[in-house]
PDB file of C-alpha atoms in Angstrom:
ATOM      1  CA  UNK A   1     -65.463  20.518 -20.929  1.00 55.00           C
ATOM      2  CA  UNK A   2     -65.813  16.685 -20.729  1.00 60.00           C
ATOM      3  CA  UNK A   3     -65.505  14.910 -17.759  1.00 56.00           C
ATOM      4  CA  UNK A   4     -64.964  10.936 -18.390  1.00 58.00           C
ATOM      5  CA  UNK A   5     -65.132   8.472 -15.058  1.00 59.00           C
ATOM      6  CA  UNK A   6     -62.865   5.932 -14.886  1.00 54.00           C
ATOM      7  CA  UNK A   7     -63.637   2.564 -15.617  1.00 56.00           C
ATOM      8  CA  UNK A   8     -63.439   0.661 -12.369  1.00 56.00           C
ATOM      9  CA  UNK A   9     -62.634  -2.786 -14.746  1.00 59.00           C
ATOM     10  CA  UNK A  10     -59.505  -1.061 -16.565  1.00 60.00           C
ATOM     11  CA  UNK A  11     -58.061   0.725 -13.381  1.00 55.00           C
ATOM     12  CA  UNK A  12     -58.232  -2.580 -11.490  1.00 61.00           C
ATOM     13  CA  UNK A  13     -56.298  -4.563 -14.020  1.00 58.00           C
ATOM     14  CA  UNK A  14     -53.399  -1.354 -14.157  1.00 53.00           C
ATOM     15  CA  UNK A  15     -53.746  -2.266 -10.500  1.00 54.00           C
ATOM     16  CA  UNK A  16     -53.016  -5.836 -10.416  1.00 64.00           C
ATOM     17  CA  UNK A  17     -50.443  -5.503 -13.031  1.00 56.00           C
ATOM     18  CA  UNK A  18     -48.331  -2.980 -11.234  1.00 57.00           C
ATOM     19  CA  UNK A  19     -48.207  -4.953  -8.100  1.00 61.00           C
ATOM     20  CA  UNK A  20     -46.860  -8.271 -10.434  1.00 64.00           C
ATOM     21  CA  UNK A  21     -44.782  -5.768 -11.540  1.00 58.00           C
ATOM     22  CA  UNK A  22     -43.850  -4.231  -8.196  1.00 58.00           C
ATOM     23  CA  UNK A  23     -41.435  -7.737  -6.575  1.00 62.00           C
ATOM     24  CA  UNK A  24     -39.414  -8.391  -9.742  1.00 61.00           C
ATOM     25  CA  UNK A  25     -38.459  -4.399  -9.717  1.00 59.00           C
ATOM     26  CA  UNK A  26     -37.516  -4.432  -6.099  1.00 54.00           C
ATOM     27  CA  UNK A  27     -35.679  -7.835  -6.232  1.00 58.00           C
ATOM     28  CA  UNK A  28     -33.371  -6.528  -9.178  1.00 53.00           C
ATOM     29  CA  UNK A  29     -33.179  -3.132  -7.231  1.00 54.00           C
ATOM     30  CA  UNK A  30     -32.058  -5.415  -4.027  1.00 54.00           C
ATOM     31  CA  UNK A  31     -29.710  -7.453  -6.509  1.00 54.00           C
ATOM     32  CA  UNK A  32     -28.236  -4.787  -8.039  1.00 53.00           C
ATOM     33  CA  UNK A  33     -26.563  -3.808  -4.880  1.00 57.00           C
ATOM     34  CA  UNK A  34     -24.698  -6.939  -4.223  1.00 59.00           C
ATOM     35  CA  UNK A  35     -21.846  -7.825  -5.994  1.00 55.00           C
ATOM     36  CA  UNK A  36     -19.639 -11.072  -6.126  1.00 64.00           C
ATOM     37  CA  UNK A  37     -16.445  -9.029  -7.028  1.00 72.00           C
ATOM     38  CA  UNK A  38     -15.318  -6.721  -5.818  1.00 72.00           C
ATOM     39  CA  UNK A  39     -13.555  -3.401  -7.750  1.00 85.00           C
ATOM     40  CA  UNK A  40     -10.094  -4.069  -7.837  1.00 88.00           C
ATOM     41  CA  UNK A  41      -6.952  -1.805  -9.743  1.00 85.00           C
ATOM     42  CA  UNK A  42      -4.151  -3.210 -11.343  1.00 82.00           C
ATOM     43  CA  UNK A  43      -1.709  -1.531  -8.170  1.00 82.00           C
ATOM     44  CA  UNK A  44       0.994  -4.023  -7.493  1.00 83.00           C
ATOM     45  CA  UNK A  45       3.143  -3.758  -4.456  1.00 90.00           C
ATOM     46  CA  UNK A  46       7.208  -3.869  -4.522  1.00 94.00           C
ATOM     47  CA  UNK A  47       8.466  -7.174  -3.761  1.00 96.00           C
ATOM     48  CA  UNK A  48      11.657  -6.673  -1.451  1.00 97.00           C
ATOM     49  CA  UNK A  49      13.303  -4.730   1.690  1.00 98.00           C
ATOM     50  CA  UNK A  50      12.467  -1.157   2.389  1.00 98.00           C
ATOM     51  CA  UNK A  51      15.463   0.655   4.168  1.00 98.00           C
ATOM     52  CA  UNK A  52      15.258   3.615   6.694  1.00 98.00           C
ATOM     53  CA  UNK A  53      17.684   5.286   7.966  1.00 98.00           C
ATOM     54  CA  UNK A  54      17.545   8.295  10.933  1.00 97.00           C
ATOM     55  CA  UNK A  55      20.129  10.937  11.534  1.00 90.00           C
ATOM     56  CA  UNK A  56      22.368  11.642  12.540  1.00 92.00           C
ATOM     57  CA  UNK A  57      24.332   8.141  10.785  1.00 95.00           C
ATOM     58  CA  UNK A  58      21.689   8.863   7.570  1.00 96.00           C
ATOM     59  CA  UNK A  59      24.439  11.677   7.206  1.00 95.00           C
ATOM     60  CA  UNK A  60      26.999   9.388   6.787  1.00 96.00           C
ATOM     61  CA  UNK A  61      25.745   7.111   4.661  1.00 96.00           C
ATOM     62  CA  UNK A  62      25.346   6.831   0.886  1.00 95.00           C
ATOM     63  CA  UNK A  63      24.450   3.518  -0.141  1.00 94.00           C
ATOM     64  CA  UNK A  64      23.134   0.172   1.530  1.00 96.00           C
ATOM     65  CA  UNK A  65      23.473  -3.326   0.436  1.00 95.00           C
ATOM     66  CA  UNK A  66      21.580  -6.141   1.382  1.00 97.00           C
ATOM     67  CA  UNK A  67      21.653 -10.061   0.984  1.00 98.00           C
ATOM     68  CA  UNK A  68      18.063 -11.862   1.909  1.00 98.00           C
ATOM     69  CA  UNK A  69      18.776 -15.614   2.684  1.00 99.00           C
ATOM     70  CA  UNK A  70      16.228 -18.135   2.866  1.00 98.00           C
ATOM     71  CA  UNK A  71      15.887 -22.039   2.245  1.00 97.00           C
ATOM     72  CA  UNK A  72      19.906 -22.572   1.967  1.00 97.00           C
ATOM     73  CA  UNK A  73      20.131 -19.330  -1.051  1.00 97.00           C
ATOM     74  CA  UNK A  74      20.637 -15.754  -1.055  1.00 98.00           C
ATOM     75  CA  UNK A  75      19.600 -12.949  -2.955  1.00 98.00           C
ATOM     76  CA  UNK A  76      21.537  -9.907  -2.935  1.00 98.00           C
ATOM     77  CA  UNK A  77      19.770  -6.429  -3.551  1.00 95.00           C
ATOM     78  CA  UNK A  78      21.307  -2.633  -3.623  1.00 90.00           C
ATOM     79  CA  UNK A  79      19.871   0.000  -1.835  1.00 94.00           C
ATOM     80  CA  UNK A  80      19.782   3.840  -3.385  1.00 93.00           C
ATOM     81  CA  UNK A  81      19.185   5.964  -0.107  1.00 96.00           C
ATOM     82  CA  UNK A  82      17.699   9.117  -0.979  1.00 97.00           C
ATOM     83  CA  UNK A  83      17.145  12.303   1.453  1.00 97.00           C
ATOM     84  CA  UNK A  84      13.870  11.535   3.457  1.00 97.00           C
ATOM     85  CA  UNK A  85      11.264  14.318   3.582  1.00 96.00           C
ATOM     86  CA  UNK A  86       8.310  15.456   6.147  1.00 95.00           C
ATOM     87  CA  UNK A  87       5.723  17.967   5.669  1.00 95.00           C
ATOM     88  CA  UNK A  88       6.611  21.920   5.895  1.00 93.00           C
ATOM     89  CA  UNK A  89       4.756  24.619   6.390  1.00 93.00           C
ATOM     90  CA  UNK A  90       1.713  24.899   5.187  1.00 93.00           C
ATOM     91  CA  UNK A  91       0.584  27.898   2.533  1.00 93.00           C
ATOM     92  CA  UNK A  92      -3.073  29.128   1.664  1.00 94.00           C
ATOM     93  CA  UNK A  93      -3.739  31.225  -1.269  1.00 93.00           C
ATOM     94  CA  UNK A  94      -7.812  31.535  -1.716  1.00 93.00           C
ATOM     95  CA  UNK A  95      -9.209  28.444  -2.100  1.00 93.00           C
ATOM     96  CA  UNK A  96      -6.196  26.153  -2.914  1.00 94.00           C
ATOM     97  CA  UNK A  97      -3.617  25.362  -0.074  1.00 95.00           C
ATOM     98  CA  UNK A  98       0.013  23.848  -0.400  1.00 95.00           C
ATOM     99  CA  UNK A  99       2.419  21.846   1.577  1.00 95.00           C
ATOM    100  CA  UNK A 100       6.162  21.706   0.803  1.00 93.00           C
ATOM    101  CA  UNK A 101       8.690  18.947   1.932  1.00 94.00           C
ATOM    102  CA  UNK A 102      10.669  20.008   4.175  1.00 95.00           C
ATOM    103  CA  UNK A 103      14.353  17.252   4.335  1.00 94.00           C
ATOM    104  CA  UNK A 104      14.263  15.377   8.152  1.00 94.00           C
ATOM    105  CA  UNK A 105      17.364  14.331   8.552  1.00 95.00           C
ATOM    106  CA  UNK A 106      17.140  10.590   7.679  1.00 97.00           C
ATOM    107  CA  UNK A 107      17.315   8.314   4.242  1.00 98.00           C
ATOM    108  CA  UNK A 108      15.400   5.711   2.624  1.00 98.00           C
ATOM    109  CA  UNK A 109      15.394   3.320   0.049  1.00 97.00           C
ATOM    110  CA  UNK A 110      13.938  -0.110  -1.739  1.00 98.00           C
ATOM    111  CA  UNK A 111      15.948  -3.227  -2.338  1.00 97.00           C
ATOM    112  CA  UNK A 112      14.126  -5.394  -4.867  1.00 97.00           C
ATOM    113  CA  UNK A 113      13.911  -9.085  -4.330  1.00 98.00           C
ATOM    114  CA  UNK A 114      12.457 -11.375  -6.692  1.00 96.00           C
ATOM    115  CA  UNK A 115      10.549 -14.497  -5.040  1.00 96.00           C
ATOM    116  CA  UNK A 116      11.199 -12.608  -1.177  1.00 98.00           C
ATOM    117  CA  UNK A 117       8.441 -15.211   0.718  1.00 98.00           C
ATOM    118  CA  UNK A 118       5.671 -14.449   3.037  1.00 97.00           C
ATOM    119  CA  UNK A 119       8.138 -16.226   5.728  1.00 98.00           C
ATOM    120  CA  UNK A 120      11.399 -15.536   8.329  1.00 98.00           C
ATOM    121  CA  UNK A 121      14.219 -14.493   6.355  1.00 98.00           C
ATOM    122  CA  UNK A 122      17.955 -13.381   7.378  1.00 98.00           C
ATOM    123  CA  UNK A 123      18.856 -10.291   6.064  1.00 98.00           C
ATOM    124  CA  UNK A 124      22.126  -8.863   6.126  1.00 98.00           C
ATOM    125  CA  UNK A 125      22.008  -5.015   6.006  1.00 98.00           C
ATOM    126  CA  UNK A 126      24.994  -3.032   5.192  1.00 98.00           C
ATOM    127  CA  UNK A 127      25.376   0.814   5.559  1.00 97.00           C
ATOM    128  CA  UNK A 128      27.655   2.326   2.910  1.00 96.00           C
ATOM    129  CA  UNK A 129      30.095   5.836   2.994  1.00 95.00           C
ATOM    130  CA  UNK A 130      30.632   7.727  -0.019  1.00 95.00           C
ATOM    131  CA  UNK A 131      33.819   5.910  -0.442  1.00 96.00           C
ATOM    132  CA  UNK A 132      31.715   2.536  -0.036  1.00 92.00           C
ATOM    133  CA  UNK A 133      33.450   1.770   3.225  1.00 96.00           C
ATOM    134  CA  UNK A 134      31.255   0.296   5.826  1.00 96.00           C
ATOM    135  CA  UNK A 135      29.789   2.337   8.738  1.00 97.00           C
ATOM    136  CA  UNK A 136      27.073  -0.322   9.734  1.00 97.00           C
ATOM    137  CA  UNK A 137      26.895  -3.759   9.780  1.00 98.00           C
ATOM    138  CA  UNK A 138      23.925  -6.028  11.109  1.00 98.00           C
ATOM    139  CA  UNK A 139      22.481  -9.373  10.447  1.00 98.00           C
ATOM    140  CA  UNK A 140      18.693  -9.979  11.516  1.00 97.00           C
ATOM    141  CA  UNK A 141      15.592 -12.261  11.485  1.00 98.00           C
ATOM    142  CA  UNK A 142      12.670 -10.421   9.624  1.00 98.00           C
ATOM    143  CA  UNK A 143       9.739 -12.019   8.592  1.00 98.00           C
ATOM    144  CA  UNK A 144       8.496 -10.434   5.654  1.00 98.00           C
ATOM    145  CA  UNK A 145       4.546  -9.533   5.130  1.00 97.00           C
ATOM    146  CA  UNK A 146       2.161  -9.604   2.150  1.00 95.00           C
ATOM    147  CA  UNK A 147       0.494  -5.961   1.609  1.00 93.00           C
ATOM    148  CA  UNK A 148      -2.912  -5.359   0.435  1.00 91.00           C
ATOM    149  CA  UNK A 149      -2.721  -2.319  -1.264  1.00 90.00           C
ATOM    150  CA  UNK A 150      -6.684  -2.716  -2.599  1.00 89.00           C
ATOM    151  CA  UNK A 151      -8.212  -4.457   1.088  1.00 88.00           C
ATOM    152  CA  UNK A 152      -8.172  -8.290   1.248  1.00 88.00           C
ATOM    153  CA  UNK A 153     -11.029  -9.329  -0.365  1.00 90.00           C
ATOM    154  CA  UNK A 154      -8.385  -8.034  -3.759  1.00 90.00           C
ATOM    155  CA  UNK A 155      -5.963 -10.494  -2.746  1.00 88.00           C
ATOM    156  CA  UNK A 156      -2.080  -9.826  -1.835  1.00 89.00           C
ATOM    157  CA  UNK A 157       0.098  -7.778  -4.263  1.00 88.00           C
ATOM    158  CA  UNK A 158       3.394  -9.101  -2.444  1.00 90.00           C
ATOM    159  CA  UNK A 159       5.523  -9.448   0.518  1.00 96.00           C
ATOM    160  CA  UNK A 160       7.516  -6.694   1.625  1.00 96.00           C
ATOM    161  CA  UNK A 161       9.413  -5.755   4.850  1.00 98.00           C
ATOM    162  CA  UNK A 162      10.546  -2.444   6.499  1.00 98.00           C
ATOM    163  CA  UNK A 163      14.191  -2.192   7.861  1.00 98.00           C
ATOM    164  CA  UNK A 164      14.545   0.942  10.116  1.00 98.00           C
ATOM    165  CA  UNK A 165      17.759   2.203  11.377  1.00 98.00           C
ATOM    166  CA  UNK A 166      18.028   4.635  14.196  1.00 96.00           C
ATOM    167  CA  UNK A 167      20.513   7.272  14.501  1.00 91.00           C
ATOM    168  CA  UNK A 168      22.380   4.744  16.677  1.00 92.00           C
ATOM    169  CA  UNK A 169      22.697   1.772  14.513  1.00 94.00           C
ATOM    170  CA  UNK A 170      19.873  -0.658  15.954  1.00 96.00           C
ATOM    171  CA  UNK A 171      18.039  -1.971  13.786  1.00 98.00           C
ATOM    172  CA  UNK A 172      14.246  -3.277  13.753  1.00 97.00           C
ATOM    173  CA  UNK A 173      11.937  -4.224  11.212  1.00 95.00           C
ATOM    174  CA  UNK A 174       8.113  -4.097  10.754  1.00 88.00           C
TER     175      UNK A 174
END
């Protein structure tokens, strides 16, 4: 067996090169962890009035129609009110564990409208029978907001409002 000594010349130059070596690799490593932009998806948000309605008047009513008013024009928009839904009972088989919806009671539903603003609007909300006769009736302020379905820093996908009707007929918005 041969036993060599290291060369005190060579294994101070690996030296000296490995530390020149050493702050480039941690300022890239440092670097590398910051980002100017951030990861954003291509998920939009619906532009327009979300309705909901609570029971026991969600039983009554079919459809809703709405007209959004600002600067001096108005847009209407139909509403499709479909059964609402909450969790059920939960079921466990092994590993893997379901929920089914269970209907609440109430209705909801999205009215579309094109170019609704970040701003007060009037909306008129109207609360449709089977036979399309009225059973509500209301006129309100809402001010519509943008939503920002990826955080802020991926800008606003739209403005949207929520119109919720109790089993009463008063209505708010958020």
């Amino acid at each position: 067996m041969i036993v060599r000594e290291a060369n005190p010349i060579r294994l101070t130059h690996v030296l000296r090169v490995m530390r020149r070596l050493l702050w480039p690799a941690l300022a890239c490593a440092l670097l590398a962890g910051c980002s100017a932009d951030p990861l954003c998806t291509l998920i939009g948000t619906p532009v327009g009035v979300s309705v909901q309605v609570k029971g026991p008047l969600a039983g009554r009513a079919a459809t809703a129609s709405m007209e959004v008013c600002w600067d001096g024009a108005c847009k209407p928009a139909h509403v499709e009110l479909m059964p609402s839904t909450r969790p059920g009972k939960e079921s466990c088989s092994g590993d893997t564990c379901s929920v089914t919806a269970v209907p609440d009671g109430g209705k909801h539903g999205f009215g579309d409208v094109p170019g609704l603003p970040d701003r007060p609007v009037r909306v008129r909300l109207r609360l449709l029978d089977a036979d399309e006769a009225p059973i509500l009736d209301r006129r309100l302020d809402v001010t519509p907001r943008l939503r920002y379905p990826n955080g802020p820093e991926c800008g606003a996908g739209g403005p949207n409002a929520v119109l919720t009707v109790d089993g009463a007929g008063l209505v708010t918005s958020s």
